[in-house]
Coordinates of C-alpha atoms in Angstrom, one line a residue:
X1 CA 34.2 81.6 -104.8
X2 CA 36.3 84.4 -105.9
X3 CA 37.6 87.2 -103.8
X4 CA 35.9 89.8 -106.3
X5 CA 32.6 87.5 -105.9
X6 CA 32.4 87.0 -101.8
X7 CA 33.5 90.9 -101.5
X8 CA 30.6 92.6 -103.1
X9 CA 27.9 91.0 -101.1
X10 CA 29.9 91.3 -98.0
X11 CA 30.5 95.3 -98.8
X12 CA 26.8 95.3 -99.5
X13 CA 26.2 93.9 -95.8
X14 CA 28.8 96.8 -94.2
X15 CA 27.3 99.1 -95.8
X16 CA 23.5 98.5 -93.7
X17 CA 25.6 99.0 -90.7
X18 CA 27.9 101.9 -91.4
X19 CA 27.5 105.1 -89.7
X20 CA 28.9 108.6 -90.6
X21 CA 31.5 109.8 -88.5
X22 CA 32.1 106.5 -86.9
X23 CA 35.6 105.6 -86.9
X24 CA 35.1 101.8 -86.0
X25 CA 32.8 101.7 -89.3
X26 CA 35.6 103.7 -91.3
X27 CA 37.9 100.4 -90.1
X28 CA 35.7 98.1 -91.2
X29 CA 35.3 99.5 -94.4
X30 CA 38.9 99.5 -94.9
X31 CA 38.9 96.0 -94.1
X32 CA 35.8 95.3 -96.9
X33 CA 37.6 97.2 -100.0
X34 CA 40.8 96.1 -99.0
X35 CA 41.0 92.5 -98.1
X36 CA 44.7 91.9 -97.8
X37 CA 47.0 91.1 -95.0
X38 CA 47.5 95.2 -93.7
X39 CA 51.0 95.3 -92.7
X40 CA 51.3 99.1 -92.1
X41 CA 48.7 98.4 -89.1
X42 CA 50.1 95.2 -88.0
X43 CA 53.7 96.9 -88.3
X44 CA 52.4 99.6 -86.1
X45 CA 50.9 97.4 -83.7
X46 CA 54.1 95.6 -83.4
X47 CA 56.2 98.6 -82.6
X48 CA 53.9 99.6 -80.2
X49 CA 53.9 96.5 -78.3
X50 CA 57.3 96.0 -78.2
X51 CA 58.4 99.5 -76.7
X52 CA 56.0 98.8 -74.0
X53 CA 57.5 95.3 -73.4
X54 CA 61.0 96.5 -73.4
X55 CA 60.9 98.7 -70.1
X56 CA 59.5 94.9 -68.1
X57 CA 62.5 93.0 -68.1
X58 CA 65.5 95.2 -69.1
X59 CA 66.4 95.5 -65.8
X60 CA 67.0 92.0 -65.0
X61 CA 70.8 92.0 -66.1
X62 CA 71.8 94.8 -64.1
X63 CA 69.6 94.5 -61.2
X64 CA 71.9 92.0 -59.3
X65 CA 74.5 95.1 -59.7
X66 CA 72.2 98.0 -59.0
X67 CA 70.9 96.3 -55.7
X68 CA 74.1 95.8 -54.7
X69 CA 75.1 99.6 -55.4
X70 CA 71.9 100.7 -53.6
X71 CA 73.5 98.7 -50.6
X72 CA 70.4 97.0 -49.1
X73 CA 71.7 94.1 -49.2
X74 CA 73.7 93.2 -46.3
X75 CA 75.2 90.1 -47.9
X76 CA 75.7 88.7 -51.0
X77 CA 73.0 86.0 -50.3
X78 CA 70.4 88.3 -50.2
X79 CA 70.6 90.0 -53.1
X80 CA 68.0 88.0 -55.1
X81 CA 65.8 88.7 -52.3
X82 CA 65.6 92.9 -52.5
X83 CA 65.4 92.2 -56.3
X84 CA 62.8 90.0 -56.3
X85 CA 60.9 93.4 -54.6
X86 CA 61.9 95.5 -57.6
X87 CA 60.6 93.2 -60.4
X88 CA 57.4 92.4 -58.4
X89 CA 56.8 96.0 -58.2
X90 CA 56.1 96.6 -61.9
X91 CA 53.4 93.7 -62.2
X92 CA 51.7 94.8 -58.8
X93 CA 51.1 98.7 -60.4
X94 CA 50.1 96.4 -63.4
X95 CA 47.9 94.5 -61.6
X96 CA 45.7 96.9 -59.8
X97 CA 45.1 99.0 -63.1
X98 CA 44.9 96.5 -66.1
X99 CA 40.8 96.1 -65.5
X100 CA 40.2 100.0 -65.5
X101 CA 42.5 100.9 -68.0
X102 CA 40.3 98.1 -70.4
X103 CA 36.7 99.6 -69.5
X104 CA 38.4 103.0 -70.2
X105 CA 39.4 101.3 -73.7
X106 CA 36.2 100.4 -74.4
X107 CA 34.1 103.5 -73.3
X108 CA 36.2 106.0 -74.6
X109 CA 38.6 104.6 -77.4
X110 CA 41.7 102.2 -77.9
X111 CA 43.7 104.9 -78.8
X112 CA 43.6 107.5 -75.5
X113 CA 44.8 104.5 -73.7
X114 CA 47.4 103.4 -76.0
X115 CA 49.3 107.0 -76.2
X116 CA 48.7 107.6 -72.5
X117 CA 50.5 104.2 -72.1
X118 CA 53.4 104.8 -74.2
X119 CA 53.7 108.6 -72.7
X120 CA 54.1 106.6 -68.9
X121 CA 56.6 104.0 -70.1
X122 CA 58.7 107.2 -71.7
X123 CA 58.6 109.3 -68.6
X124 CA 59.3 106.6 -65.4
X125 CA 61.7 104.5 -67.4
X126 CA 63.5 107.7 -67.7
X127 CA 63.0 108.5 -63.4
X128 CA 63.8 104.9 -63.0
X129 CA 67.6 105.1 -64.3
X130 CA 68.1 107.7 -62.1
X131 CA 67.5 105.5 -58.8
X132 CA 69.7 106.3 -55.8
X133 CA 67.5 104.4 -53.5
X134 CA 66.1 101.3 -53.0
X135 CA 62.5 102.9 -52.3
X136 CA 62.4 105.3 -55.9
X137 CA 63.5 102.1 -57.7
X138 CA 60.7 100.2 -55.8
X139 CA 57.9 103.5 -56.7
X140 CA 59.1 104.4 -60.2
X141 CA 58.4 101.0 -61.3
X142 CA 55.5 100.8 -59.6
X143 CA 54.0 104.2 -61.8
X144 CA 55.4 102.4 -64.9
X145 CA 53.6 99.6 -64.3
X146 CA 50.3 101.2 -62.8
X147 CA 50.2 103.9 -65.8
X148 CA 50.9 102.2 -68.7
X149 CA 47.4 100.2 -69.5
X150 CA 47.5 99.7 -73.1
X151 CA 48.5 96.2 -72.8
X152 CA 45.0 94.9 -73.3
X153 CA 43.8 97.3 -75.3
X154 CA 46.6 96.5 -77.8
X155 CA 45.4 93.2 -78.2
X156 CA 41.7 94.1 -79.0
X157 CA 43.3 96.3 -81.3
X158 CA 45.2 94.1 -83.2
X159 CA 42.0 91.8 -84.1
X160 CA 39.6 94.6 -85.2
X161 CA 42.5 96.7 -87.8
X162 CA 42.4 93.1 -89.8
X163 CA 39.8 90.8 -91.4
X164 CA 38.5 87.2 -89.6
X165 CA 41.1 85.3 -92.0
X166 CA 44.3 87.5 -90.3
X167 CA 43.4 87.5 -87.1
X168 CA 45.8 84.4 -86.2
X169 CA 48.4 86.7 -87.7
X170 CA 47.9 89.5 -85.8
X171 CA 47.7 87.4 -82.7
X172 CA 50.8 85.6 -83.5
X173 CA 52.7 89.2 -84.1
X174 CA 51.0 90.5 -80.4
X175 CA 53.2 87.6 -78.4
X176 CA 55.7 87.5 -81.0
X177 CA 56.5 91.4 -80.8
X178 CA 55.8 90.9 -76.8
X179 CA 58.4 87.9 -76.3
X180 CA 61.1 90.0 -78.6
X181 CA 60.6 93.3 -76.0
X182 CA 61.3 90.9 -73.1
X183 CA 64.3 89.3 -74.9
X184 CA 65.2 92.7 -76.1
X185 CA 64.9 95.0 -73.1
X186 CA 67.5 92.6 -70.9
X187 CA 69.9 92.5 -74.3
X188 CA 70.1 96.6 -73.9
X189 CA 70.5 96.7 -70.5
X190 CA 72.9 94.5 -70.6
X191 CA 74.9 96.1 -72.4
X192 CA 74.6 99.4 -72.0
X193 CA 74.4 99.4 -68.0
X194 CA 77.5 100.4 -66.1
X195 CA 78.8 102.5 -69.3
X196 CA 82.0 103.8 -67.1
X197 CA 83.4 100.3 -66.7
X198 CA 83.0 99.1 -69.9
X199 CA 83.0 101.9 -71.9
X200 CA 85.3 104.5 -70.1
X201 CA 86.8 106.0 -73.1
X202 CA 83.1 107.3 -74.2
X203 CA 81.4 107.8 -70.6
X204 CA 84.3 108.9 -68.3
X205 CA 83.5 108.4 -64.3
X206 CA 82.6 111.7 -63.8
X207 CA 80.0 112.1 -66.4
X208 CA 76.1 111.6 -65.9
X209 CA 76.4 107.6 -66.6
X210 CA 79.4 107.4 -64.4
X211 CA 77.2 108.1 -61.4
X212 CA 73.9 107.1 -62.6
X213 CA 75.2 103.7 -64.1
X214 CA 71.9 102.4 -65.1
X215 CA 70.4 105.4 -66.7
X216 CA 71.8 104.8 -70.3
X217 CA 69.8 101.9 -70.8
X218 CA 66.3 103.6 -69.5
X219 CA 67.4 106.5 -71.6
X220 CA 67.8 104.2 -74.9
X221 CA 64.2 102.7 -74.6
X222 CA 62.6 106.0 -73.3
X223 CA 63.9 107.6 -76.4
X224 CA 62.4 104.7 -78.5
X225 CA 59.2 105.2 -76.9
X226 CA 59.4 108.9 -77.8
X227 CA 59.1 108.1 -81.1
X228 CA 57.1 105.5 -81.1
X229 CA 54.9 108.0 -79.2
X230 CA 55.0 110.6 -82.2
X231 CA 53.7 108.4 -84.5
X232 CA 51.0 107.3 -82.8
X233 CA 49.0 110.6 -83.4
X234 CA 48.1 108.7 -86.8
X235 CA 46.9 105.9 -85.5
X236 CA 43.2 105.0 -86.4
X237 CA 40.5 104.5 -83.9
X238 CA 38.8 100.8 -84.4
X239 CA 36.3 101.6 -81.4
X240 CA 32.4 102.2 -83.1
X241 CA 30.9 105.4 -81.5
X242 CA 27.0 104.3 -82.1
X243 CA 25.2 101.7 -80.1
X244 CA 25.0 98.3 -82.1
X245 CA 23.0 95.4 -81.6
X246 CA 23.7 91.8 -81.5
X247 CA 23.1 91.0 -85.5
X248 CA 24.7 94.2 -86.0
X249 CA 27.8 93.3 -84.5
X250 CA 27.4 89.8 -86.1
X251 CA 28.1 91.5 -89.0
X252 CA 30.7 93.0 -88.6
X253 CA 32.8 90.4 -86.6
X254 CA 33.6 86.5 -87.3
X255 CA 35.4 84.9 -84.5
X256 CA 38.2 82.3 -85.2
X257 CA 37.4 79.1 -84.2
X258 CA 39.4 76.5 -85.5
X259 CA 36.4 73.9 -86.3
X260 CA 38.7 72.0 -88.4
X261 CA 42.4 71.6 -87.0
X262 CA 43.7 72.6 -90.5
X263 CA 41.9 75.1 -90.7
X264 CA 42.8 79.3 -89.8
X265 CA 40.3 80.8 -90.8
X266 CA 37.0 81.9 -89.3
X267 CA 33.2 81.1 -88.9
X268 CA 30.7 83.1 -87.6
X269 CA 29.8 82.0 -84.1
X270 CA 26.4 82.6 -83.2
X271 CA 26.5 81.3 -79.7
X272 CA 28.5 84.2 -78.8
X273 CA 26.8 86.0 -76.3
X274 CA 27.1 89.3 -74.0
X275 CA 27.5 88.2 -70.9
X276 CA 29.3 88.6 -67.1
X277 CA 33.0 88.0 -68.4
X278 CA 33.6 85.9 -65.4
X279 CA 31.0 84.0 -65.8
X280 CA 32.0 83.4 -69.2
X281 CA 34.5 79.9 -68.5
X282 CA 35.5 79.6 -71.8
X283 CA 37.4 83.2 -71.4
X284 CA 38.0 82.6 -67.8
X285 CA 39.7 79.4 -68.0
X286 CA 42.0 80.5 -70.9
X287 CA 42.8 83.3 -68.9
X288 CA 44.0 81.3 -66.0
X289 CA 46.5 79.1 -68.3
X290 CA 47.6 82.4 -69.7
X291 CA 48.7 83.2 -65.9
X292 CA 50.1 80.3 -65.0
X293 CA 52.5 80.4 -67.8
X294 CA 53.3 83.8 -67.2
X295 CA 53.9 82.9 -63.7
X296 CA 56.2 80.2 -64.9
X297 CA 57.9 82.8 -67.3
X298 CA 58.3 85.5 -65.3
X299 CA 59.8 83.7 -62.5
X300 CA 62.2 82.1 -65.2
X301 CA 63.1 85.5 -66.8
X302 CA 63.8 86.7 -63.4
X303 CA 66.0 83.5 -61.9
X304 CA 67.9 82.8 -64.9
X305 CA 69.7 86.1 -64.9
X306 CA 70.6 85.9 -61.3
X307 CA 71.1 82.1 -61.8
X308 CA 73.6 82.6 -65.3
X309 CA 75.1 85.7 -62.9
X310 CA 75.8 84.5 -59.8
X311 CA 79.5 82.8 -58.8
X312 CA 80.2 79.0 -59.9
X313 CA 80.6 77.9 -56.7
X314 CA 76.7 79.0 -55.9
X315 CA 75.7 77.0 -58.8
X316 CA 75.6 79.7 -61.2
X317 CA 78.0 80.3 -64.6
X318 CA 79.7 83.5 -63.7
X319 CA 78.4 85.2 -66.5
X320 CA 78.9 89.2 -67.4
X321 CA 75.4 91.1 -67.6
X322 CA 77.0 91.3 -71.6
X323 CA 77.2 87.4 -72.1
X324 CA 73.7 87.4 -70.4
X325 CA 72.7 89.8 -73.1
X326 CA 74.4 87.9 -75.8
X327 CA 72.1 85.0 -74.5
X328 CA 68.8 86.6 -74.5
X329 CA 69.6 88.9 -78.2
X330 CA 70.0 85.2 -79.5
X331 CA 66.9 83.8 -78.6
X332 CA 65.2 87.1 -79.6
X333 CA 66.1 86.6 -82.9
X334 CA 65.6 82.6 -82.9
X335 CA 61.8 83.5 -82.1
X336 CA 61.1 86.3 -85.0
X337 CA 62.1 83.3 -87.2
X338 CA 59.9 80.4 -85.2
X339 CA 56.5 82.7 -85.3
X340 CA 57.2 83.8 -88.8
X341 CA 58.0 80.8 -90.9
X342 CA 57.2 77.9 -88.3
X343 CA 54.6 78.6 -85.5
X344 CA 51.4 79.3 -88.2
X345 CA 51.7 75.7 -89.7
X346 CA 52.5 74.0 -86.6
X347 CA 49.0 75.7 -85.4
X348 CA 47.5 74.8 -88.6
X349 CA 48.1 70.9 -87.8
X350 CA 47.9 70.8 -84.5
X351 CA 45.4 73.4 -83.4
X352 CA 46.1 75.8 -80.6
X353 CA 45.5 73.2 -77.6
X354 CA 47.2 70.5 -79.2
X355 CA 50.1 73.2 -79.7
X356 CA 50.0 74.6 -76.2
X357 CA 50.1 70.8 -74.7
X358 CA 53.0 69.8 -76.7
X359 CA 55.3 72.9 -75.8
X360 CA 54.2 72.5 -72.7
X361 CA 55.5 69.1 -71.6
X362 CA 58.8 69.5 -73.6
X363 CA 59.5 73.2 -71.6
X364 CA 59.0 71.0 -68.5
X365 CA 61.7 68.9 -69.4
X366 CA 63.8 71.1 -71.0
X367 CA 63.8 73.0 -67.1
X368 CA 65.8 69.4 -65.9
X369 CA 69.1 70.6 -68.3
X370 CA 69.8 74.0 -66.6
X371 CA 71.4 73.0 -63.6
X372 CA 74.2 70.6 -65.2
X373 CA 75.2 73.2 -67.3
X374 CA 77.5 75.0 -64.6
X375 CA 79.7 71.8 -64.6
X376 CA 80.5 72.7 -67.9
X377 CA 83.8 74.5 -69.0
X378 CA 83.5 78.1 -71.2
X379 CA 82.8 78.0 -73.9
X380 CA 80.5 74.9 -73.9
X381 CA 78.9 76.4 -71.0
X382 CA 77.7 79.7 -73.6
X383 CA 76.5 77.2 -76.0
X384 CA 74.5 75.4 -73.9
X385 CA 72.8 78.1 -72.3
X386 CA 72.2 79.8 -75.5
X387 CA 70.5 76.6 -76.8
X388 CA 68.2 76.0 -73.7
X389 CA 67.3 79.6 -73.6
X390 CA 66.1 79.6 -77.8
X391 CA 64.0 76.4 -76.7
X392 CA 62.5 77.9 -73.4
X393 CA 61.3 81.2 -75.3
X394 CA 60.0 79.8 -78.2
X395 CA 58.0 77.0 -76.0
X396 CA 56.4 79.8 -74.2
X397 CA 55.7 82.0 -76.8
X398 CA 53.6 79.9 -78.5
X399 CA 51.7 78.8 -75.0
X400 CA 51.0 82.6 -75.2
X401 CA 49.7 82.9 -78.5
X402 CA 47.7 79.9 -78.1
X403 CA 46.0 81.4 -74.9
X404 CA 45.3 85.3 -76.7
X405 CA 43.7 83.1 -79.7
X406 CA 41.1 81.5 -76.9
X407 CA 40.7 84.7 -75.0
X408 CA 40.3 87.0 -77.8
X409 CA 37.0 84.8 -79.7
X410 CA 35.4 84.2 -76.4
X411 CA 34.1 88.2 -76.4
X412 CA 32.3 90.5 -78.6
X413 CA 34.0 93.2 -79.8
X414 CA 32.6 95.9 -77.0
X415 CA 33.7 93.2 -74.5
X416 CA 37.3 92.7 -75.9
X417 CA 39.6 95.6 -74.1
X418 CA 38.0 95.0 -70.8
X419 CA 38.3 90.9 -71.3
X420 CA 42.3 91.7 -72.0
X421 CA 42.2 94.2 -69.3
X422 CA 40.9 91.3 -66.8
X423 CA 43.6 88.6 -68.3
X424 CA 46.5 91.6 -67.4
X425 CA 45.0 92.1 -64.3
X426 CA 45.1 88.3 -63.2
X427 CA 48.2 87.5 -65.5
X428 CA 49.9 90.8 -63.1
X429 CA 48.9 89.5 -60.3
X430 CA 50.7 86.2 -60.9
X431 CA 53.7 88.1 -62.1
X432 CA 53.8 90.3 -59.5
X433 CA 54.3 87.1 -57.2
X434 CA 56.8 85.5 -59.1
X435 CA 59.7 87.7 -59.1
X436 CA 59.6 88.3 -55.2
X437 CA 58.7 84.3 -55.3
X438 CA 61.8 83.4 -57.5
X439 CA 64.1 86.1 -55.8
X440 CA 63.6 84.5 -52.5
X441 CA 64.1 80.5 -53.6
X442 CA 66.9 81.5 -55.6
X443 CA 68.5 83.2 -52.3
X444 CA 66.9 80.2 -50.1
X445 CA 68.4 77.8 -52.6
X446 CA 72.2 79.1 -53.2
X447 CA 72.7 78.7 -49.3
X448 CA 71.7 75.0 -49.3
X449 CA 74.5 73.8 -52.0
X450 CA 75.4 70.5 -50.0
X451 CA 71.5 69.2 -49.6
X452 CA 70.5 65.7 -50.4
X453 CA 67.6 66.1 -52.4
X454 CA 67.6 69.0 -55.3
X455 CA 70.7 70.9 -53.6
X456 CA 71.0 74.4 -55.0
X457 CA 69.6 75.5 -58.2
X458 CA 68.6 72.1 -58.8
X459 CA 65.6 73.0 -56.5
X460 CA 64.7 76.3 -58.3
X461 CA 64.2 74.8 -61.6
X462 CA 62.6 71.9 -60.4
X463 CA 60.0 74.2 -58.5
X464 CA 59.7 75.9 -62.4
X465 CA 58.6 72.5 -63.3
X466 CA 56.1 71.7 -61.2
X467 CA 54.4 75.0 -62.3
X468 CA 54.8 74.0 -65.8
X469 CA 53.3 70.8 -64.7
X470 CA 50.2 72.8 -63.4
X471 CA 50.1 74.2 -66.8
X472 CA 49.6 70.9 -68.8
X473 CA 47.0 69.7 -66.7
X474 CA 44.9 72.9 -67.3
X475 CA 44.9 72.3 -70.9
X476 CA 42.6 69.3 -70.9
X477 CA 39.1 69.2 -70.1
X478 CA 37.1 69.7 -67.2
X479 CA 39.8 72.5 -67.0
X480 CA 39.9 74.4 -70.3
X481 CA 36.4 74.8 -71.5
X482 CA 36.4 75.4 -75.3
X483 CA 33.1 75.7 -77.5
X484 CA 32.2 71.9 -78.9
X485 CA 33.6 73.1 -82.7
X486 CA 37.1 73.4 -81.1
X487 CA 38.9 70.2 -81.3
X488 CA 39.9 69.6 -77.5
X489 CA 41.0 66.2 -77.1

C-alpha cells in the first residue's frame, strides 16, 4: 500500500482521539502528517542524553590523581579503594530517586523532569570540580546523581516524538548517544584535568585551575549543559493531558515486536495490558539483564582506568590520564559508526536476543586479552588497548539497546517513564555497587602479584567474566520472558 493510501485512514483514526490543547495529541498529529524519520527531535534527544551522560564517568581518568591530592589515601594501594566510594556515590543518589523522578514524568510531563535534570547536572558538576575534600567530592556527586532524573524519562520520550516504524532508531540513538557521553566525558577529563602541568603556559600555578586542578573539565561539560539547557525551553511535551482508555491508547501506539527476525517494524499488540510493573516479567526480566550488564560495565569503565593507570610492575600500563583519553575518544567514535551503519542490520537478522547473546559471549572472551597486554612494549601496548576497548564498547552497547527495545514495548505509554524510572533505579543500584566493588578487587588484587591462580589483574577481569557469564545465561528462557511472537530461541 502506499504511504499516501495507509496515511489517510490512519489520520482519520487520530483524529477520533485528538483533544484540543493536548500536547501529547499535538505529537501525534505531527507524527500522522509527517511520517518521516524526525531528525530535529531525535537530534535533540541525543544531545540531551549525552550531556547528562558526560558528568558519569569523566572523572574516572583523573580520579586516581584527585584522591591522591585529597590525601585519604594513606598508601598507594589504597587508592582504588577511596575511589571506588566516589564513583558509587553518583549511582547510589541515582538509585534512590530514578522511580520518583519517572511517576513525576508521567503525572506531570516529560519535559519538567528533563530541564530540572539538565539544570542539576549544570550546577553540581560545577561544585564538584571545586572539591578540597574527600566528603564534598563524595556529597556533590551524590546531588548530581540524586537530582538529575531525566534518564528514564528520556527514553519514554524518545519512542513517543517518532512513529512505530522509528522507534528501533530512536532506541538505538538513546544507548548510542548514552555510550558516546561515557566515552566522551573520561576523553575531556582526561585531558583537560591538571591544566597547570600540562598546560602551564595557558593556566599558570597560581590561577583558578592551578589550585582547583580538576575544575576545567566540570566547567567544560557544565557549560555544555548550559546550553543544552537553553534550548530545551522548545522542547515539545509528548505527555497526553486527558484520560484515555485502552482502545484509545491502542490507537495511538503500536509496540515493536519483532514477530519476524527480519523484520523492524511494528504490530499492534493487543495483549498489552495495564498492570503492576513488577509483576509484569516480561519488563522485569529485561530490566534485570539491563543491570547486570551495567553492573559488568560500570565496574569495567571504572577498573580499566585505574588498571591502564596504575605502575607496570602492579600489572597496569603506566598510561597518562591523556593516553587513557586517547583510548576511550577512539572507541567513542568506533561506536557512532557501529550503531549507525552496522548495529540496525545486524538486529534486523538476528533479532535483539539473538544480538544480545552473541555480544555477549564474545565480550566475555574478549575480558581474557586485557591482562597480557602489559607484557607488551609501547607502542604495541596503545594499540592493543585501543583495539580491545572499540570491541568491549561496542559489545555492550548493543546488549543495551537490545534491553531498552524489550523494556520499552512491555508498557503502555502512561506506564513508560515510571517502567524506565524502575530499570534506573535497579540498573543504579547495581552501579552503585560496582565501582566501590571494582575499587576494592582492583586494590585487593594489585597486592597479590606473585599468586598461583589468577595473580593480579588477571583476577579482576576474570571476576568481569564471570558476570558477563551471568549475563548470557539470563538471555535464554525460563529467564528472559518474551511475548510468544518474539523469536526466543
Amino acid at each position: 500500500m502506499a504511504g499516501g493510501e495507509a496515511a489517510a485512514p490512519l489520520l482519520e483514526k487520530k483524529a477520533a482521539v485528538y483533544h484540543e490543547g493536548c500536547p501529547g495529541c499535538v505529537v501525534e498529529q505531527r507524527k500522522v502528517l509527517n511520517p518521516g524519520v524526525p531528525y530535529k527531535q531525535f537530534f535533540h534527544i541525543w544531545i540531551i542524553i549525552l550531556v547528562s551522560s558526560l558528568p558519569i564517568s569523566s572523572l574516572f581518568p583523573f580520579l586516581y590523581f584527585m584522591i591522591r591530592d585529597l590525601h585519604v589515601a594513606k598508601t598507594v594501594e589504597d587508592i582504588g579503594f577511596y575511589a571506588g566510594f566516589v564513583g558509587a556515590s553518583y549511582m547510589l543518589g541515582r538509585a534512590l530517586t530514578s522511580t520518583a523522578w519517572g511517576m513525576v514524568a508521567d503525572r506531570i510531563g516529560r519535559k519538567p523532569v528533563i530541564v530540572f535534570g539538565i539544570f542539576a547536572a549544570f550546577l553540581f558538576n560545577l561544585l564538584f570540580g571545586l572539591s578540597v575534600r574527600y566528603w564534598m567530592a563524595i556529597s556533590t556527586r551524590f546531588l548530581v546523581g540524586s537530582m538529575n532524573g531525566l534518564i528514564g524519562p528520556i527514553r519514554a520520550y524518545a519512542i513517543e516524538v517518532c512513529r512505530p516504524e522509528h522507534h528501533p532508531i530512536a532506541l538505538s540513538l538513546v544507548s548510542t548517544a548514552w555510550a558516546i557521553g561515557l566515552i566522551v566525558g573520561p576523553t575531556i577529563g582526561g585531558y583537560l584535568a591538571q591544566p597547570a602541568e600540562k598546560y602551564p603556559k595557558l593556566f599558570p600555578a597560581e590561577s583558578l585551575f592551578g589550585r582547583f586542578p580538576y575544575f576545567l573539565p566540570c566547567l567544560c561539560i557544565s557549560g555544555f549543559c548550559f546550553v543544552v539547557l537553553i534550548s530545551s525551553i522548545w522542547l515539545p511535551e509528548t505527555l497526553h493531558n486527558h484520560k484515555t482508555n485502552i482502545n484509545e491508547d491502542d490507537a495511538s501506539e503500536s509496540f515493536v515486536h519483532f514477530s519476524d527476525p527480519e523484520e523492524l517494524i511494528g504490530r499492534n499488540i493487543t495483549s498489552t495490558t495495564k498492570k503492576n510493573l513488577l509483576k509484569n516479567w516480561p519488563l522485569m526480566s529485561s530490566i534485570i539483564l539491563f543491570c547486570i550488564v551495567c553492573f559488568d560495565d560500570m565496574a569495567y569503565t571504572e577498573i580499566f582506568s585505574l588498571w591502564a593507570e596504575s605502575d607496570r610492575k602492579y600489572g597496569g600500563l603506566s598510561f597518562t590520564s591523556e593516553d587513557v583519553g586517547q583510548v576511550l575518544a577512539i572507541s567513542g567514535a568506533s561506536i557512532i559508526i557501529y550503531q549507525t551503519f552496522i548495529y540496525p542490520s545486524i538486529v534486523r537478522v538476528l533479532g535483539p536476543i539473538s544480538t544480545a547473546r552473541v555480544a555477549t559471549s564474545l565480550s566475555m572472551v574478549l575480558l581474557f586479552t586485557y591482562a597480557p597486554i602489559t607484557h607488551l612494549s609501547r607502542p604495541w601496548s596503545s594499540i592493543a588497548a585501543n583495539v580491545v576497548s572499540v570491541l568491549k564498547n561496542i559489545f555492550v552497547v548493543s546488549i543495551v539497546t537490545c534491553c531498552f527495545i524489550l523494556q520499552n514495548n512491555a508498557v503502555t505509554q502512561d506506564q513508560r517513564a515510571t517502567a524506565n524510572g524502575l530499570a534506573t533505579t535497579l540498573m543504579s543500584f547495581f552501579k552503585a555497587i560496582a565501582p566501590a566493588g571494582a575499587g576494592i578487587v582492583f586494590s585487593w588484587a594489585q597486592k597479590r602479584q606473585h599468586a598461583f591462580f589468577f595473580p593480579g589483574d588477571q583476577m579482576v577481569f576474570f571476576l568481569l567474566a564471570i558476570v558477563e557469564l551471568v549475563g548470557f545465561v539470563w538471555t535464554f528462557k525460563p529467564f528472559l520472558a518474551v511475548p510468544e511472537q518474539f523469536p526466543s530461541n
